[in-house]
């Protein structure tokens, strides 16, 4: 069976490589980490049974999902949470537990039929959560999909759509309560994400590695001159 895994972020790439190594002789796995390499011609030459997207931030071309089975792993209990920045939108709304939904890609944004879902806890930093999700996807969900080949079912329930967050939305506001400040820091504390920040005169203070204990936040801070978003 030929499979393509299209993914970004270091933890997913590491797990994809390990999955490929562990399944030599069972699956022919091609790993794509650059969206420019995910072309119809390249995919057609491979003829994959599945194209798997553990973490992908770009629109998947129609000619791919119309001709091949494309599966996205989305970090919400769909149809709740269709759209961008799912982790940050969940934490900002106070959600502590979610699902990872394995869905068949169609023309809508996260509207595809659902193969199955797995539980995911949202404690810790964004990077810790992404790494936890990655293990679930590669160690449990992908093997289940390939071994059992379940038939996807229509999404059921109330549709709630998320919007992709913008860097300026990472600013910590004066009116925030302590727990919300902590959530802002941790939900943005991952590779490739704009860190939570406070403007202080001509400086910008960015926060990471936060802990909330005994009514106070302890965190690392980096002070930058100027505003990188301007």
mmCIF file of C-alpha atoms in Angstrom:
data_model
loop_
_atom_site.group_PDB
_atom_site.id
_atom_site.type_symbol
_atom_site.label_atom_id
_atom_site.label_comp_id
_atom_site.label_asym_id
_atom_site.label_seq_id
_atom_site.Cartn_x
_atom_site.Cartn_y
_atom_site.Cartn_z
ATOM 1 C CA UNK A 1 0.000 0.000 0.000
ATOM 2 C CA UNK A 2 1.343 3.403 -1.009
ATOM 3 C CA UNK A 3 0.823 6.239 1.477
ATOM 4 C CA UNK A 4 1.760 9.916 1.510
ATOM 5 C CA UNK A 5 2.133 11.732 4.829
ATOM 6 C CA UNK A 6 2.059 15.500 4.318
ATOM 7 C CA UNK A 7 2.927 17.314 7.504
ATOM 8 C CA UNK A 8 4.873 20.134 9.117
ATOM 9 C CA UNK A 9 6.330 20.824 12.576
ATOM 10 C CA UNK A 10 9.353 18.969 13.868
ATOM 11 C CA UNK A 11 7.444 16.547 16.127
ATOM 12 C CA UNK A 12 5.198 15.361 13.291
ATOM 13 C CA UNK A 13 8.101 14.950 10.904
ATOM 14 C CA UNK A 14 9.970 12.903 13.527
ATOM 15 C CA UNK A 15 6.952 10.670 14.134
ATOM 16 C CA UNK A 16 6.297 10.302 10.402
ATOM 17 C CA UNK A 17 9.862 9.107 9.869
ATOM 18 C CA UNK A 18 9.540 6.650 12.751
ATOM 19 C CA UNK A 19 6.231 5.379 11.366
ATOM 20 C CA UNK A 20 7.874 4.843 7.978
ATOM 21 C CA UNK A 21 10.757 2.953 9.575
ATOM 22 C CA UNK A 22 8.451 0.809 11.722
ATOM 23 C CA UNK A 23 6.300 -0.139 8.737
ATOM 24 C CA UNK A 24 8.899 -0.950 6.098
ATOM 25 C CA UNK A 25 7.671 -3.914 4.117
ATOM 26 C CA UNK A 26 4.045 -3.149 4.992
ATOM 27 C CA UNK A 27 3.519 0.351 3.587
ATOM 28 C CA UNK A 28 5.447 2.400 1.052
ATOM 29 C CA UNK A 29 5.504 5.761 2.837
ATOM 30 C CA UNK A 30 6.408 9.060 1.175
ATOM 31 C CA UNK A 31 6.812 12.042 3.527
ATOM 32 C CA UNK A 32 6.166 15.556 2.226
ATOM 33 C CA UNK A 33 7.018 18.550 4.426
ATOM 34 C CA UNK A 34 6.885 21.360 1.855
ATOM 35 C CA UNK A 35 3.572 22.414 0.310
ATOM 36 C CA UNK A 36 5.362 23.171 -2.979
ATOM 37 C CA UNK A 37 6.161 19.461 -3.268
ATOM 38 C CA UNK A 38 2.533 18.393 -2.888
ATOM 39 C CA UNK A 39 1.756 18.514 -6.596
ATOM 40 C CA UNK A 40 -0.757 16.490 -8.571
ATOM 41 C CA UNK A 41 1.960 15.114 -10.865
ATOM 42 C CA UNK A 42 4.049 13.884 -7.948
ATOM 43 C CA UNK A 43 1.066 12.342 -6.199
ATOM 44 C CA UNK A 44 -0.172 10.721 -9.424
ATOM 45 C CA UNK A 45 3.227 9.081 -9.920
ATOM 46 C CA UNK A 46 3.027 7.573 -6.420
ATOM 47 C CA UNK A 47 -0.642 6.487 -6.680
ATOM 48 C CA UNK A 48 -1.268 6.507 -2.918
ATOM 49 C CA UNK A 49 -4.243 4.799 -1.309
ATOM 50 C CA UNK A 50 -4.229 7.590 1.273
ATOM 51 C CA UNK A 51 -2.754 11.061 1.626
ATOM 52 C CA UNK A 52 -2.595 11.788 5.368
ATOM 53 C CA UNK A 53 -2.404 15.296 6.843
ATOM 54 C CA UNK A 54 -1.496 15.231 10.574
ATOM 55 C CA UNK A 55 -0.850 18.994 10.560
ATOM 56 C CA UNK A 56 -1.298 21.077 7.427
ATOM 57 C CA UNK A 57 -1.960 24.816 7.298
ATOM 58 C CA UNK A 58 -2.807 25.216 3.620
ATOM 59 C CA UNK A 59 -5.803 24.553 1.412
ATOM 60 C CA UNK A 60 -5.559 21.105 -0.168
ATOM 61 C CA UNK A 61 -5.938 21.322 -3.973
ATOM 62 C CA UNK A 62 -9.226 20.073 -5.374
ATOM 63 C CA UNK A 63 -7.511 17.871 -7.936
ATOM 64 C CA UNK A 64 -5.920 15.941 -5.074
ATOM 65 C CA UNK A 65 -8.974 15.237 -2.916
ATOM 66 C CA UNK A 66 -11.127 14.542 -6.005
ATOM 67 C CA UNK A 67 -8.734 11.850 -7.218
ATOM 68 C CA UNK A 68 -7.212 10.474 -4.017
ATOM 69 C CA UNK A 69 -8.426 9.753 -0.496
ATOM 70 C CA UNK A 70 -7.150 12.651 1.607
ATOM 71 C CA UNK A 71 -7.515 12.467 5.395
ATOM 72 C CA UNK A 72 -7.042 15.407 7.757
ATOM 73 C CA UNK A 73 -6.617 15.060 11.523
ATOM 74 C CA UNK A 74 -8.371 18.075 13.038
ATOM 75 C CA UNK A 75 -8.060 18.982 16.726
ATOM 76 C CA UNK A 76 -11.749 19.526 17.515
ATOM 77 C CA UNK A 77 -14.896 17.483 18.046
ATOM 78 C CA UNK A 78 -16.345 18.267 14.610
ATOM 79 C CA UNK A 79 -18.599 19.886 13.541
ATOM 80 C CA UNK A 80 -17.649 22.010 16.555
ATOM 81 C CA UNK A 81 -14.528 23.993 15.731
ATOM 82 C CA UNK A 82 -14.327 23.965 11.959
ATOM 83 C CA UNK A 83 -11.661 26.352 10.709
ATOM 84 C CA UNK A 84 -8.289 27.777 11.677
ATOM 85 C CA UNK A 85 -6.211 27.908 14.880
ATOM 86 C CA UNK A 86 -8.226 25.143 16.566
ATOM 87 C CA UNK A 87 -6.003 24.725 19.624
ATOM 88 C CA UNK A 88 -5.852 28.432 20.425
ATOM 89 C CA UNK A 89 -9.563 28.906 19.837
ATOM 90 C CA UNK A 90 -10.378 25.974 22.114
ATOM 91 C CA UNK A 91 -8.198 27.164 24.991
ATOM 92 C CA UNK A 92 -9.414 30.748 24.666
ATOM 93 C CA UNK A 93 -12.957 29.403 25.089
ATOM 94 C CA UNK A 94 -11.987 27.520 28.234
ATOM 95 C CA UNK A 95 -12.130 24.035 26.691
ATOM 96 C CA UNK A 96 -9.986 21.525 28.602
ATOM 97 C CA UNK A 97 -10.705 18.307 26.680
ATOM 98 C CA UNK A 98 -11.291 17.849 22.957
ATOM 99 C CA UNK A 99 -11.265 15.226 20.213
ATOM 100 C CA UNK A 100 -8.997 14.648 17.262
ATOM 101 C CA UNK A 101 -11.289 14.052 14.288
ATOM 102 C CA UNK A 102 -10.044 12.027 11.326
ATOM 103 C CA UNK A 103 -12.000 13.370 8.355
ATOM 104 C CA UNK A 104 -12.132 12.796 4.616
ATOM 105 C CA UNK A 105 -11.260 16.006 2.800
ATOM 106 C CA UNK A 106 -13.932 17.611 0.633
ATOM 107 C CA UNK A 107 -14.451 21.089 -0.799
ATOM 108 C CA UNK A 108 -15.541 22.658 2.500
ATOM 109 C CA UNK A 109 -13.299 23.740 5.362
ATOM 110 C CA UNK A 110 -13.275 20.790 7.787
ATOM 111 C CA UNK A 111 -16.711 19.716 6.539
ATOM 112 C CA UNK A 112 -15.760 16.202 5.418
ATOM 113 C CA UNK A 113 -17.179 12.910 6.655
ATOM 114 C CA UNK A 114 -15.665 11.575 9.887
ATOM 115 C CA UNK A 115 -13.840 8.234 10.069
ATOM 116 C CA UNK A 116 -13.536 8.303 13.872
ATOM 117 C CA UNK A 117 -12.403 10.494 16.781
ATOM 118 C CA UNK A 118 -9.948 10.134 19.664
ATOM 119 C CA UNK A 119 -9.781 11.982 22.993
ATOM 120 C CA UNK A 120 -7.167 14.667 23.620
ATOM 121 C CA UNK A 121 -6.422 16.580 26.834
ATOM 122 C CA UNK A 122 -5.489 20.254 26.532
ATOM 123 C CA UNK A 123 -3.256 20.737 29.565
ATOM 124 C CA UNK A 124 0.302 22.055 29.208
ATOM 125 C CA UNK A 125 1.910 24.257 26.580
ATOM 126 C CA UNK A 126 0.813 24.295 22.955
ATOM 127 C CA UNK A 127 3.931 22.376 21.982
ATOM 128 C CA UNK A 128 3.275 19.713 24.613
ATOM 129 C CA UNK A 129 -0.309 19.372 23.366
ATOM 130 C CA UNK A 130 0.791 19.133 19.734
ATOM 131 C CA UNK A 131 3.336 16.467 20.638
ATOM 132 C CA UNK A 132 0.683 14.537 22.592
ATOM 133 C CA UNK A 133 -1.692 14.766 19.636
ATOM 134 C CA UNK A 134 1.025 13.636 17.250
ATOM 135 C CA UNK A 135 1.630 10.457 19.251
ATOM 136 C CA UNK A 136 -2.091 9.677 19.220
ATOM 137 C CA UNK A 137 -2.292 10.252 15.465
ATOM 138 C CA UNK A 138 0.752 8.199 14.508
ATOM 139 C CA UNK A 139 0.535 5.444 17.133
ATOM 140 C CA UNK A 140 -3.222 4.950 17.188
ATOM 141 C CA UNK A 141 -5.260 6.769 14.542
ATOM 142 C CA UNK A 142 -3.222 6.139 11.397
ATOM 143 C CA UNK A 143 -2.785 2.408 12.161
ATOM 144 C CA UNK A 144 -6.540 2.134 12.872
ATOM 145 C CA UNK A 145 -7.373 3.870 9.594
ATOM 146 C CA UNK A 146 -5.043 1.694 7.523
ATOM 147 C CA UNK A 147 -5.888 -1.601 9.236
ATOM 148 C CA UNK A 148 -9.662 -1.259 9.591
ATOM 149 C CA UNK A 149 -10.449 1.025 6.635
ATOM 150 C CA UNK A 150 -13.606 2.417 8.288
ATOM 151 C CA UNK A 151 -16.334 4.058 6.247
ATOM 152 C CA UNK A 152 -16.574 7.789 7.050
ATOM 153 C CA UNK A 153 -19.901 9.133 8.296
ATOM 154 C CA UNK A 154 -21.551 12.543 7.947
ATOM 155 C CA UNK A 155 -20.816 15.053 10.693
ATOM 156 C CA UNK A 156 -23.605 15.394 13.247
ATOM 157 C CA UNK A 157 -24.359 18.236 15.638
ATOM 158 C CA UNK A 158 -24.257 22.015 15.780
ATOM 159 C CA UNK A 159 -21.711 23.667 13.499
ATOM 160 C CA UNK A 160 -19.349 26.099 15.233
ATOM 161 C CA UNK A 161 -16.743 27.796 13.047
ATOM 162 C CA UNK A 162 -13.354 29.103 14.172
ATOM 163 C CA UNK A 163 -11.386 31.874 12.497
ATOM 164 C CA UNK A 164 -7.645 31.711 12.038
ATOM 165 C CA UNK A 165 -6.014 33.929 14.631
ATOM 166 C CA UNK A 166 -3.786 36.836 13.667
ATOM 167 C CA UNK A 167 -0.459 37.710 15.374
ATOM 168 C CA UNK A 168 -1.868 40.889 16.926
ATOM 169 C CA UNK A 169 -4.406 38.753 18.800
ATOM 170 C CA UNK A 170 -1.547 37.398 20.903
ATOM 171 C CA UNK A 171 -1.378 40.604 22.952
ATOM 172 C CA UNK A 172 -2.162 40.242 26.655
ATOM 173 C CA UNK A 173 -4.668 42.902 27.668
ATOM 174 C CA UNK A 174 -4.813 44.767 30.983
ATOM 175 C CA UNK A 175 -8.299 43.447 31.742
ATOM 176 C CA UNK A 176 -7.259 39.779 31.531
ATOM 177 C CA UNK A 177 -7.618 37.656 34.671
ATOM 178 C CA UNK A 178 -4.571 35.688 35.818
ATOM 179 C CA UNK A 179 -5.782 32.355 34.437
ATOM 180 C CA UNK A 180 -6.490 33.893 31.032
ATOM 181 C CA UNK A 181 -2.992 35.371 30.939
ATOM 182 C CA UNK A 182 -1.602 31.920 31.682
ATOM 183 C CA UNK A 183 -3.760 30.361 28.967
ATOM 184 C CA UNK A 184 -2.618 32.958 26.436
ATOM 185 C CA UNK A 185 1.031 32.232 27.148
ATOM 186 C CA UNK A 186 0.709 28.455 27.022
ATOM 187 C CA UNK A 187 -1.603 28.258 23.998
ATOM 188 C CA UNK A 188 0.956 30.134 21.873
ATOM 189 C CA UNK A 189 4.064 28.474 23.269
ATOM 190 C CA UNK A 190 5.052 26.266 20.326
ATOM 191 C CA UNK A 191 7.327 26.196 17.317
ATOM 192 C CA UNK A 192 6.168 28.614 14.626
ATOM 193 C CA UNK A 193 3.540 30.471 16.677
ATOM 194 C CA UNK A 194 3.612 34.181 17.668
ATOM 195 C CA UNK A 195 4.204 34.267 21.412
ATOM 196 C CA UNK A 196 1.912 36.052 23.849
ATOM 197 C CA UNK A 197 3.224 39.557 24.450
ATOM 198 C CA UNK A 198 2.794 42.851 26.281
ATOM 199 C CA UNK A 199 3.731 46.230 24.830
ATOM 200 C CA UNK A 200 5.840 48.282 27.227
ATOM 201 C CA UNK A 201 6.739 51.656 25.739
ATOM 202 C CA UNK A 202 9.043 51.019 22.806
ATOM 203 C CA UNK A 203 9.565 47.445 23.944
ATOM 204 C CA UNK A 204 7.701 44.217 23.437
ATOM 205 C CA UNK A 205 7.831 41.528 26.134
ATOM 206 C CA UNK A 206 7.226 37.974 24.860
ATOM 207 C CA UNK A 207 6.422 35.125 27.246
ATOM 208 C CA UNK A 208 6.974 31.356 27.230
ATOM 209 C CA UNK A 209 7.378 28.358 29.564
ATOM 210 C CA UNK A 210 4.699 29.582 31.950
ATOM 211 C CA UNK A 211 3.451 27.898 35.121
ATOM 212 C CA UNK A 212 0.532 28.990 37.308
ATOM 213 C CA UNK A 213 1.102 28.301 40.999
ATOM 214 C CA UNK A 214 -0.149 29.823 44.225
ATOM 215 C CA UNK A 215 -1.869 32.718 42.529
ATOM 216 C CA UNK A 216 1.074 33.806 40.389
ATOM 217 C CA UNK A 217 2.563 33.103 36.979
ATOM 218 C CA UNK A 218 6.206 32.210 36.543
ATOM 219 C CA UNK A 219 7.408 32.470 32.924
ATOM 220 C CA UNK A 220 10.389 33.140 30.709
ATOM 221 C CA UNK A 221 10.389 36.574 29.086
ATOM 222 C CA UNK A 222 12.229 37.978 26.090
ATOM 223 C CA UNK A 223 12.327 41.752 25.659
ATOM 224 C CA UNK A 224 12.471 43.039 22.093
ATOM 225 C CA UNK A 225 12.856 46.648 20.977
ATOM 226 C CA UNK A 226 10.086 47.677 18.598
ATOM 227 C CA UNK A 227 6.951 45.801 17.538
ATOM 228 C CA UNK A 228 7.605 42.886 15.168
ATOM 229 C CA UNK A 229 4.002 43.038 13.936
ATOM 230 C CA UNK A 230 4.276 46.590 12.627
#
